[in-house]
Amino acid sequence: MAEERLEYHIYEVFAQESQMAPAVHQFSLLASSPDMALILAKENFLRRQKAWSVWVVRRDHIHRTGPEEAEMFDRLDKSYRETEGYRYLKEKWRRYKHEPLTTQTMT
Amino acid sequence: MTARIETPAQALADPACRRALVELLYQLADDDLALGHRDSEWMGLAPHIEEDVAFASIAQDEVGHANAYYALLVDLGEAESADALAYGRSPGEWRCAVLLERPNGPGHYLKDPQFDWGYTIARHYLYDLFEMVRLEALMESAYLPLAQLAAKVRREERYHLLHMETWVKRLARHSSVSRARLQAGLEKAWVDLYGLFSLGPEGPAMAALGLLPGGRDRLWQTWRERAQALFAEAGLPWPGDPSPVMLDGRAGQHSADLEALLATMTEVYRLDPAARW
Amino acid sequence: MPDDYRQYLIRLIAMHGISEIMGALPEKEWVPRAPTLHRKLAIMAKVQDELGHGQLLLRVAEDLVAPLGMNREDLLNGLFKGTIHFHNVFHMPAPTWADAGIIGWLVDGAAIITQGMLVQGSYAPYCRALERIIAEESFHIQHGESICIALAEGTKAQRQMLQEALNRWWEPLLFFFGPPPKSELTKHQDLGLMYRLRNRTNEELRQRFFHKYVPRIQALGLTIPDPNLRLDKETNTWHYTQPDWSKFKAILRNEGPMSKARLILRHSAWEQNRWVREVLSTRAAVAV
């Protein structure tokens, strides 16, 4: 009986430092299955840093924009939706003898 | 070779140039604000929650672009503020193409809206491609502040066009239902399409002075070439060249839809135009 | 995961997500009517964020109901059938521009106080969504303050519009945090405390809201429509007139002032655009 040849795939490796942390891309590796990719990922890329969870995704399952699309992420001024656009409120509240509330001071 | 105009003062020095430039800027600003407003009426009602979020960015971009064009008009002494231009003019003073003032579908956004996603995508795609072609021409405009702004606006418009092309292809190819919805939307938009390419009475001067290099002919030819390519890719039959329209928005002729749009948009502003809001 | 923990989470997070989606409705009424281009842009961004928060939370809820064979469509159907409620504060009318301001300033303020508690809870996927949400709320409170301060410093008519909006929203703001402890309506609070999803009672949150906002509302020259409202300095507790909790119970039955209208609006848009979701969720049939 002929052995079935396993195909190697490129896996992209992501790791979360803690349960609340985002998964951050580390690097890629070659493996013949997802479970193999997982055990290889740990010693290849997480020998020193702290990790809580590691993800592997086959590169051909990832869809991405290319360099020619990069400029569509450029934005014109959006200060109307940024806190910097509302700095003047600090001065206003001071005139009313109050500190402005922030999400930190409220929670 | 047309002369380069680097400042508002230089543009104002030549009355013919000022006239053509001001008309062009009103067309740019009013097109974007009318459509941005229509887009904003979709908020909370879009077919899919992720799309609602994405579409809301497109609405903001359009209004943001209008704001930037109005600011150029303010620099040319047209008004004290962009708001006065956006909120303070009567329908006859508006220069948007009629296509962009049309509602998203039957009903009102507050009461029983029956908005039409097929028309929404069809109209937006046709306009976004037009806008892209127009911006490419404007990047070579003799009026430097406009050329610089066009280069920046074009970056955000790339996403709009990609977004709409993706939807057009998806609707066209998915099922007979979605294809019919899209085609009905295209047909409806096609009725007003000719007006998009009108540049109004100042059109020839815009081209001759290099404010909009190539003028109407360049816009139309480039647009048709690219639109036909997408129609072919999506397997949509080409509806033929559009017929001239009854109402030329560029000449201040508008439908009752613009009156309704402005009545809604200026409802709070009109309570007290002098107040700070 | 214990079954009642999962059930509690589904109830909590589905309701939270659905409430963000429904909560966009009162404010979005003012999007096309915002009085300046800046306000138009800002309120669009604000409502967009709310929809985005709905998206984040529904994704978390969807993952929780997936093992039960359910999906987003089922959660929305729960809303339409009345088995999933949207937050009591979003059943109220917003008849003026000032209402949009009060919602942004005070309703969002109340929401931040609640979310600041929930983000410390025991279910990490929910907490991760809440962290993203709270980061965006910084802009929201400023957006609301900015509208309200402009009105408070504006003409007499503008100040009056703001005062009337506050009068309308005061009772809904008291309802916001739910009934006081030891009421028949608080059994879910207790389960939440047990599973470490909340560490404050409704009343503690309401008191925190008073501490933060009452002085600021008064500083703007506004009158809070409760003659009994006062701070007991010794106990650091605010005394206030209890709202009419029967109205609150009516809202829980979707019998608030705008309950039906908003459900109809959401439902009809959802149904009219079903064909679009079919396009997104099924494979193409047309060969090109």
XYZ file of C-alpha atoms in Angstrom:
672
model
C 0.000 0.000 0.000
C 1.459 3.309 -1.103
C 1.890 5.913 1.589
C -0.186 9.046 1.188
C 2.113 12.005 0.829
C 1.378 14.791 3.275
C 1.668 18.220 1.809
C 3.536 20.892 3.724
C 1.799 24.216 4.135
C 2.898 27.582 5.330
C 1.249 28.470 8.638
C 1.168 32.013 9.972
C 1.652 32.066 13.743
C -0.090 34.452 16.139
C 0.187 34.616 19.914
C -1.813 36.179 22.727
C 0.230 37.271 25.722
C -2.727 37.058 28.061
C -6.400 36.285 27.962
C -7.202 39.948 27.371
C -4.413 40.605 24.849
C -4.871 40.720 21.082
C -3.332 37.918 19.015
C -0.186 39.352 17.476
C 1.532 37.976 14.425
C 4.888 36.320 15.198
C 6.219 34.674 12.053
C 5.497 31.721 9.779
C 6.567 28.093 9.656
C 6.237 25.002 7.509
C 4.162 22.107 8.813
C 2.137 19.273 7.423
C -0.888 19.689 9.693
C -2.414 22.242 12.087
C -1.616 20.197 15.218
C 1.983 19.884 14.104
C 2.077 23.618 13.385
C 0.857 24.330 16.925
C 3.551 22.340 18.675
C 6.247 23.734 16.408
C 5.061 27.304 16.887
C 5.699 27.256 20.610
C 9.394 26.413 20.431
C 10.101 28.331 17.258
C 8.667 31.665 18.260
C 7.743 31.650 21.939
C 10.938 30.516 23.593
C 11.310 33.729 25.549
C 8.116 35.730 25.535
C 5.096 35.157 27.654
C 2.117 33.532 25.988
C -1.358 32.525 26.969
C -2.542 31.142 23.643
C -1.060 30.523 20.222
C -2.950 30.495 16.919
C -1.893 29.002 13.615
C -3.619 29.826 10.333
C -2.770 28.387 6.950
C -1.450 31.213 4.829
C -3.662 30.274 1.898
C -6.642 30.758 4.197
C -5.673 34.357 4.785
C -7.010 37.030 2.454
C -5.215 40.348 2.525
C -5.032 43.658 0.735
C -1.934 44.314 -1.305
C 0.515 47.211 -1.360
C -1.405 48.913 -4.157
C -4.443 49.099 -1.871
C -2.496 50.520 1.041
C -3.408 54.104 0.293
C -7.110 53.476 0.825
C -6.342 53.294 4.561
C -5.145 56.896 4.519
C -7.684 59.187 6.088
C -8.450 62.838 5.772
C -8.860 64.795 8.985
C -11.288 62.960 11.305
C -10.818 65.116 14.381
C -14.598 65.254 14.770
C -14.404 61.649 16.015
C -11.164 61.919 17.973
C -10.809 63.149 21.526
C -8.222 65.684 20.288
C -11.038 67.376 18.423
C -12.726 68.162 21.755
C -9.779 69.450 23.796
C -11.501 72.810 24.203
C -14.019 71.146 26.541
C -11.355 70.988 29.228
C -11.202 74.767 29.325
C -14.992 74.993 29.285
C -15.370 72.707 32.305
C -12.700 74.610 34.155
C -14.816 77.712 33.731
C -17.703 75.815 35.325
C -15.260 74.753 38.088
C -15.318 71.064 37.212
C -12.796 68.584 35.938
C -13.832 66.950 32.677
C -15.005 63.363 33.108
C -13.025 60.639 31.377
C -13.722 56.949 30.991
C -10.980 56.351 33.562
C -12.392 58.629 36.246
C -15.871 57.232 35.734
C -15.125 53.550 36.105
C -0.725 75.555 -21.848
C -2.946 76.935 -19.095
C -1.681 79.255 -16.392
C -1.163 77.857 -12.918
C -3.216 79.517 -10.218
C -1.668 79.116 -6.819
C -3.804 81.226 -4.513
C -7.434 82.346 -4.092
C -6.319 85.935 -4.792
C -4.975 84.946 -8.198
C -8.211 83.143 -9.029
C -10.265 86.161 -7.980
C -8.183 88.515 -10.131
C -9.706 87.082 -13.320
C -13.547 87.246 -13.285
C -13.920 84.509 -15.927
C -11.669 82.208 -13.929
C -13.450 83.011 -10.680
C -16.848 82.232 -12.221
C -15.807 78.877 -13.633
C -13.881 77.851 -10.513
C -16.707 78.715 -8.145
C -19.221 76.779 -10.243
C -16.915 73.774 -10.334
C -16.422 73.824 -6.568
C -20.179 74.027 -5.935
C -20.675 70.994 -8.168
C -18.029 69.034 -6.282
C -19.280 70.014 -2.836
C -22.994 69.683 -3.517
C -22.622 66.285 -5.212
C -20.836 64.911 -2.177
C -23.100 66.474 0.415
C -26.308 65.372 -1.301
C -25.130 61.790 -1.572
C -23.510 61.798 1.881
C -26.841 62.926 3.280
C -28.728 60.185 1.451
C -26.182 57.658 2.695
C -26.652 58.909 6.238
C -30.367 58.083 6.015
C -29.407 54.406 5.800
C -27.862 54.453 9.272
C -29.317 51.743 11.457
C -31.295 50.268 8.566
C -28.652 48.637 6.359
C -29.141 44.976 5.417
C -26.310 43.632 7.527
C -24.777 45.043 10.701
C -21.176 45.019 9.474
C -22.338 46.757 6.294
C -24.186 49.370 8.335
C -20.885 50.268 10.009
C -18.906 50.301 6.756
C -21.532 52.296 4.882
C -21.575 54.883 7.672
C -17.901 55.575 6.990
C -18.655 56.188 3.344
C -21.386 58.636 4.347
C -18.939 60.470 6.600
C -16.267 60.591 3.934
C -18.687 62.155 1.455
C -19.772 64.816 3.933
C -16.142 65.394 4.897
C -15.194 65.917 1.253
C -18.071 68.352 0.785
C -16.837 70.237 3.841
C -13.361 70.511 2.319
C -14.700 71.818 -1.018
C -16.901 74.361 0.785
C -13.801 75.504 2.657
C -12.190 76.319 -0.712
C -15.298 78.364 -1.562
C -14.999 80.177 1.749
C -11.388 81.009 0.806
C -12.774 82.529 -2.394
C -15.099 84.764 -0.384
C -18.349 82.914 -1.181
C -19.451 82.872 2.470
C -18.242 83.209 6.036
C -18.391 79.498 6.696
C -18.851 76.115 5.074
C -22.042 75.723 7.113
C -23.566 78.839 5.584
C -23.005 77.277 2.155
C -24.216 73.826 3.124
C -27.268 74.929 5.084
C -28.064 78.434 3.892
C -28.695 78.103 0.153
C -32.011 77.560 -1.588
C -32.484 74.590 -3.964
C -32.009 76.846 -7.024
C -28.503 77.669 -5.785
C -27.505 74.009 -5.561
C -25.301 72.510 -8.267
C -25.459 68.794 -7.535
C -26.530 66.395 -10.268
C -30.155 65.313 -9.823
C -29.010 61.673 -9.545
C -27.479 62.457 -6.145
C -30.527 64.110 -4.601
C -32.811 61.147 -5.252
C -34.052 59.289 -2.176
C -32.809 55.784 -1.360
C -36.237 54.393 -2.071
C -39.884 54.928 -1.129
C -40.860 56.144 2.327
C -39.110 58.475 4.743
C -36.107 57.579 6.877
C -38.137 58.205 10.050
C -41.342 56.540 9.012
C -41.803 53.389 7.002
C -38.598 53.578 4.974
C -38.565 51.078 2.117
C -35.036 51.754 1.003
C -33.732 49.952 -2.032
C -30.285 48.381 -1.719
C -30.211 47.586 -5.448
C -30.664 51.245 -6.352
C -28.363 52.381 -3.552
C -25.485 50.264 -4.843
C -26.183 51.043 -8.500
C -26.289 54.806 -7.950
C -23.275 54.805 -5.655
C -21.158 52.760 -8.010
C -21.995 54.948 -11.018
C -21.187 58.067 -9.006
C -18.066 56.737 -7.300
C -16.567 55.799 -10.646
C -17.473 59.246 -11.970
C -15.919 60.830 -8.895
C -12.735 58.831 -9.301
C -12.418 59.898 -12.940
C -13.165 63.508 -12.012
C -10.614 63.462 -9.180
C -7.945 62.095 -11.489
C -8.571 65.042 -13.802
C -8.665 67.471 -10.874
C -5.266 66.308 -9.637
C -3.936 68.109 -12.733
C -6.115 71.175 -12.142
C -4.592 74.598 -12.790
C -5.995 75.681 -9.395
C -3.365 74.368 -7.038
C -5.441 74.204 -3.803
C -7.995 72.069 -5.651
C -5.359 69.794 -7.204
C -3.881 69.216 -3.745
C -7.253 68.478 -2.182
C -8.200 66.114 -5.029
C -5.102 64.029 -4.380
C -6.138 63.580 -0.743
C -9.811 62.911 -1.448
C -8.905 60.324 -4.070
C -7.326 58.107 -1.432
C -10.592 57.746 0.481
C -12.552 57.360 -2.737
C -10.534 54.311 -3.720
C -12.163 52.424 -0.895
C -15.626 53.620 -1.906
C -15.115 52.391 -5.434
C -13.714 49.046 -4.287
C -16.666 48.658 -1.913
C -19.250 49.395 -4.608
C -17.556 47.284 -7.286
C -17.533 44.340 -4.893
C -21.262 44.741 -4.279
C -22.093 45.227 -7.965
C -20.255 42.034 -8.904
C -21.805 40.111 -6.051
C -25.359 41.218 -6.792
C -24.927 40.693 -10.525
C -23.661 37.158 -10.214
C -25.471 35.798 -7.211
C -29.008 34.910 -8.202
C -31.703 35.943 -10.601
C -33.341 37.881 -7.756
C -30.291 39.925 -6.831
C -29.410 40.471 -10.464
C -32.911 41.746 -11.204
C -32.750 44.082 -8.180
C -29.418 45.476 -9.321
C -30.555 45.877 -12.901
C -33.715 47.664 -11.797
C -31.494 49.977 -9.738
C -29.182 50.604 -12.672
C -32.137 51.326 -14.925
C -33.519 53.826 -12.456
C -30.149 55.528 -12.026
C -29.574 55.532 -15.781
C -32.504 57.935 -16.216
C -30.557 60.617 -14.317
C -27.094 59.569 -15.454
C -26.601 62.097 -18.240
C -26.899 64.932 -15.744
C -23.852 63.689 -13.862
C -21.689 64.583 -16.842
C -23.156 68.023 -17.327
C -20.776 70.709 -16.190
C -23.345 73.460 -16.575
C -22.939 76.711 -18.481
C -19.367 77.188 -17.221
C -18.261 73.738 -18.430
C -16.312 74.913 -21.499
C -14.476 77.540 -19.415
C -13.563 74.917 -16.780
C -11.834 72.891 -19.494
C -10.303 75.841 -21.348
C -8.788 77.329 -18.182
C -7.433 73.951 -17.105
C -9.504 73.946 -13.917
C -10.931 70.561 -14.926
C -8.507 69.311 -17.591
C -10.199 67.536 -20.466
C -13.647 68.742 -19.452
C -16.758 66.729 -20.079
C -15.362 64.661 -22.956
C -12.542 63.232 -20.891
C -14.870 62.447 -17.994
C -17.394 60.720 -20.186
C -14.921 58.710 -22.249
C -12.832 57.513 -19.342
C -15.910 56.743 -17.298
C -17.607 54.774 -20.077
C -14.498 52.730 -20.774
C -14.129 51.692 -17.130
C -17.829 51.170 -16.498
C -18.102 48.962 -19.568
C -15.173 46.878 -18.326
C -16.900 46.264 -14.989
C -20.251 45.536 -16.620
C -18.511 42.962 -18.822
C -16.764 41.413 -15.825
C -20.054 41.224 -13.919
C -21.899 39.857 -16.942
C -24.264 42.841 -17.064
C -25.568 44.036 -20.422
C -24.535 47.601 -21.259
C -27.695 49.731 -21.069
C -26.530 52.064 -23.856
C -25.558 55.695 -23.701
C -27.811 57.701 -21.385
C -30.346 60.147 -22.820
C -30.252 63.864 -21.996
C -32.125 64.768 -18.838
C -34.951 67.226 -18.305
C -33.417 68.786 -15.217
C -29.826 69.985 -15.282
C -28.777 70.171 -11.646
C -25.584 71.969 -12.664
C -27.753 74.808 -13.926
C -29.723 74.944 -10.669
C -32.637 72.838 -11.946
C -33.728 70.304 -9.351
C -36.450 67.872 -8.469
C -38.750 68.089 -5.464
C -36.421 65.507 -3.927
C -33.789 68.180 -3.274
C -36.369 70.406 -1.598
C -37.323 67.525 0.669
C -33.678 66.740 1.357
C -32.907 70.324 2.329
C -36.055 70.634 4.416
C -34.828 67.697 6.497
C -31.168 68.675 6.554
C -31.753 72.273 7.616
C -34.588 71.627 10.070
C -32.543 72.426 13.182
C -30.267 74.979 11.528
C -33.276 77.027 10.416
C -34.487 77.382 14.018
C -31.747 79.986 14.362
C -29.116 80.252 11.616
C -27.175 82.803 13.667
C -26.960 80.587 16.764
C -23.972 78.439 17.618
C -24.961 74.811 17.556
C -19.096 26.173 31.225
C -22.041 25.636 33.636
C -25.310 25.800 31.828
C -26.825 28.576 33.938
C -23.607 30.587 33.496
C -23.948 30.239 29.715
C -27.639 31.134 29.894
C -26.914 34.183 32.023
C -24.171 35.294 29.633
C -26.401 34.835 26.588
C -29.141 36.852 28.225
C -26.742 39.588 29.299
C -24.635 39.887 26.163
C -27.382 39.347 23.589
C -29.416 42.013 25.321
C -26.426 44.334 25.447
C -25.676 43.810 21.740
C -29.286 44.162 20.671
C -29.558 47.294 22.830
C -26.650 48.905 20.996
C -28.356 48.200 17.676
C -31.689 49.537 18.949
C -29.932 52.357 20.804
C -28.705 53.714 17.501
C -32.309 54.440 16.513
C -33.207 57.443 18.716
C -29.958 59.242 17.910
C -29.887 58.375 14.253
C -33.152 60.259 13.877
C -30.972 63.373 14.250
C -28.183 62.339 11.880
C -29.780 63.776 8.729
C -30.919 66.859 10.684
C -27.713 67.756 12.527
C -27.362 71.546 12.382
C -23.751 71.940 11.168
C -21.392 69.885 9.047
C -19.204 69.204 12.073
C -22.175 67.995 14.094
C -23.381 65.924 11.168
C -20.002 64.216 10.922
C -19.680 63.737 14.664
C -23.139 62.282 15.229
C -22.665 59.962 12.269
C -19.414 58.774 13.825
C -21.135 58.386 17.183
C -24.079 56.362 15.871
C -21.683 54.347 13.730
C -19.721 53.474 16.861
C -22.936 52.306 18.547
C -23.664 50.019 15.626
C -20.072 48.854 15.810
C -20.523 48.086 19.513
C -23.606 46.093 18.604
C -21.516 44.181 16.084
C -18.811 43.350 18.671
C -21.301 42.218 21.285
C -23.469 40.239 18.911
C -20.347 38.401 17.741
C -19.669 37.401 21.347
C -23.303 36.381 21.851
C -23.313 34.453 18.572
C -20.348 32.388 19.729
C -22.242 31.607 22.931
C -25.446 30.483 21.190
C -23.639 28.574 18.425
C -23.470 25.319 20.460
C -27.253 25.610 20.831
C -27.567 25.687 17.036
C -28.435 29.378 16.938
C -27.030 32.372 15.085
C -27.469 36.134 14.621
C -30.737 35.683 12.763
C -32.134 33.886 15.832
C -30.988 36.684 18.137
C -32.709 39.304 15.985
C -35.806 37.133 15.855
C -35.686 37.005 19.648
C -35.877 40.790 19.624
C -38.841 40.801 17.253
C -40.686 38.107 19.219
C -40.035 39.876 22.507
C -37.893 37.174 24.103
C -34.776 39.367 24.001
C -35.328 42.857 25.361
C -33.557 46.022 24.399
C -32.454 48.368 27.154
C -35.216 50.353 28.842
C -33.587 53.710 28.040
C -34.034 53.236 24.292
C -37.820 53.071 24.446
C -38.042 56.845 24.857
C -38.747 59.496 22.233
C -36.057 61.971 21.161
C -38.134 64.825 19.783
C -35.478 67.594 19.611
C -31.811 68.088 18.773
C -31.181 68.617 22.490
C -32.368 65.054 23.125
C -29.516 63.859 20.921
C -27.196 65.916 23.124
C -28.624 64.573 26.401
C -28.405 61.003 25.119
C -24.759 61.498 24.185
C -23.874 63.191 27.441
C -25.936 61.480 30.132
C -27.177 58.187 28.691
C -23.691 57.410 27.446
C -22.321 58.504 30.798
C -24.632 56.056 32.546
C -23.615 53.355 30.081
C -19.921 53.935 30.762
C -20.490 53.552 34.488
C -22.199 50.198 33.909
C -19.656 49.028 31.370
C -16.794 50.022 33.656
C -18.160 47.439 36.076
C -18.888 44.774 33.474
C -15.396 44.968 31.966
C -14.042 43.532 35.218
C -16.251 40.487 34.858
C -15.361 36.830 34.561
C -16.010 36.156 30.860
C -12.961 37.237 28.842
C -14.512 37.427 25.333
C -17.117 39.874 26.669
C -14.422 41.856 28.489
C -12.324 42.106 25.332
C -15.304 43.540 23.457
C -16.001 45.938 26.328
C -12.413 47.199 26.339
C -12.757 48.220 22.701
C -16.136 49.774 23.424
C -14.983 51.788 26.423
C -12.010 53.125 24.452
C -14.468 54.628 21.967
C -16.754 56.002 24.655
C -14.214 58.730 25.460
C -15.234 60.411 22.231
C -18.911 59.769 22.919
C -19.064 61.624 26.202
C -17.183 64.532 24.677
C -19.533 64.555 21.708
C -22.543 64.743 24.041
C -20.958 67.334 26.330
C -20.026 69.416 23.345
C -23.628 69.557 22.084
C -25.049 70.248 25.558
C -22.522 72.940 26.459
C -23.143 74.699 23.143
C -26.887 74.703 23.875
C -26.394 75.746 27.504
C -24.249 78.674 26.376
C -26.540 79.497 23.468
C -29.708 81.500 23.036
C -32.634 81.425 25.428
C -34.487 79.086 23.082
C -31.513 76.731 22.947
C -31.210 76.648 26.750
C -34.909 75.946 27.006
C -34.639 73.133 24.492
C -31.865 71.615 26.592
C -33.777 71.982 29.861
C -36.857 70.350 28.356
C -34.776 67.457 27.067
C -33.282 66.996 30.546
C -36.789 67.001 32.032
C -37.782 64.259 29.606
C -34.681 62.143 30.242
C -34.366 62.401 34.013
C -36.785 59.590 34.800
C -35.379 57.321 32.048
C -31.929 57.958 33.537
C -33.160 56.756 36.930
C -34.650 53.686 35.251
C -31.371 53.114 33.439
C -29.647 51.219 36.248
C -32.685 49.146 37.102
C -34.721 48.870 40.307
C -33.192 49.140 43.771
C -32.152 45.947 45.648
C -34.636 43.594 47.295
C -37.152 44.246 44.603
C -38.917 41.427 42.765
C -37.122 42.629 39.621
C -33.583 42.022 40.812
C -33.106 38.242 40.717
C -30.787 38.540 37.706
C -28.557 40.970 39.582
C -27.940 38.296 42.206
C -26.898 35.682 39.677
C -24.577 38.245 38.093
C -22.931 38.912 41.434
C -22.562 35.186 42.024
C -20.824 34.591 38.696
C -18.604 37.618 39.159
C -20.077 39.349 36.115
C -20.960 42.351 38.234
C -19.650 43.633 41.539
C -22.027 46.530 42.158
C -25.743 46.725 42.723
C -28.072 48.821 40.613
C -28.297 51.375 43.394
C -24.520 51.672 43.786
C -24.223 52.417 40.064
C -27.039 54.962 40.221
C -25.349 56.696 43.161
C -22.101 56.839 41.214
C -23.981 58.446 38.325
C -25.391 61.092 40.686
C -21.947 61.815 42.115
C -20.433 62.320 38.688
C -23.230 64.102 36.896
C -25.524 66.009 39.246
C -22.919 68.703 40.045
C -22.011 69.079 36.387
C -25.620 69.313 35.214
C -26.201 72.016 37.812
C -22.988 73.818 36.892
C -24.357 74.338 33.391
C -27.295 76.180 34.942
C -29.792 73.405 34.378
C -32.472 72.405 36.869
C -32.873 68.744 37.697
C -36.607 68.014 37.828
C -36.602 66.528 41.324
C -37.107 68.917 44.280
C -36.116 66.150 46.697
C -32.742 65.479 45.153
C -29.993 66.184 47.687
C -26.691 64.814 48.865
C -26.542 63.543 52.435
C -22.963 64.525 53.201
C -22.650 62.238 56.208
C -23.502 59.062 54.345
C -22.361 60.413 50.945
C -25.686 59.227 49.570
C -28.016 61.007 47.200
C -31.663 61.127 48.160
C -34.065 61.292 45.259
C -37.683 60.783 44.379
C -38.302 57.240 43.234
C -39.453 57.126 39.635
C -42.700 55.422 38.750
C -41.496 51.827 38.533
C -44.753 50.727 36.945
C -43.627 52.608 33.838
C -40.388 50.641 33.986
C -42.313 47.388 34.111
C -44.391 48.481 31.123
C -41.180 49.066 29.173
C -40.045 45.540 30.019
C -43.228 44.378 28.274
C -42.301 46.518 25.236
C -45.041 48.932 26.186
C -42.873 52.042 26.480
C -43.606 55.212 24.502
C -41.507 54.202 21.468
C -41.176 50.427 21.989
C -43.493 49.368 19.209
C -42.436 52.008 16.675
C -38.737 51.183 17.047
C -39.358 47.455 16.861
C -41.426 47.933 13.721
C -38.734 50.120 12.143
C -35.983 47.602 12.926
C -38.094 44.645 11.909
C -39.307 46.036 8.599
C -35.786 47.102 7.557
C -34.530 43.638 8.532
C -37.224 41.904 6.490
C -37.085 44.206 3.473
C -33.377 43.571 3.135
C -33.523 39.852 3.710
C -32.758 39.314 0.029
C -29.448 41.156 0.495
C -28.454 38.906 3.370
C -29.296 35.925 1.183
C -26.757 37.262 -1.285
C -24.183 37.377 1.491
C -24.950 34.019 3.024
C -25.532 31.660 0.110
C -23.445 30.590 -2.836
C -23.905 32.188 -6.213
C -26.382 30.434 -8.483
C -25.868 32.455 -11.659
C -23.037 31.240 -13.859
C -21.425 34.156 -15.658
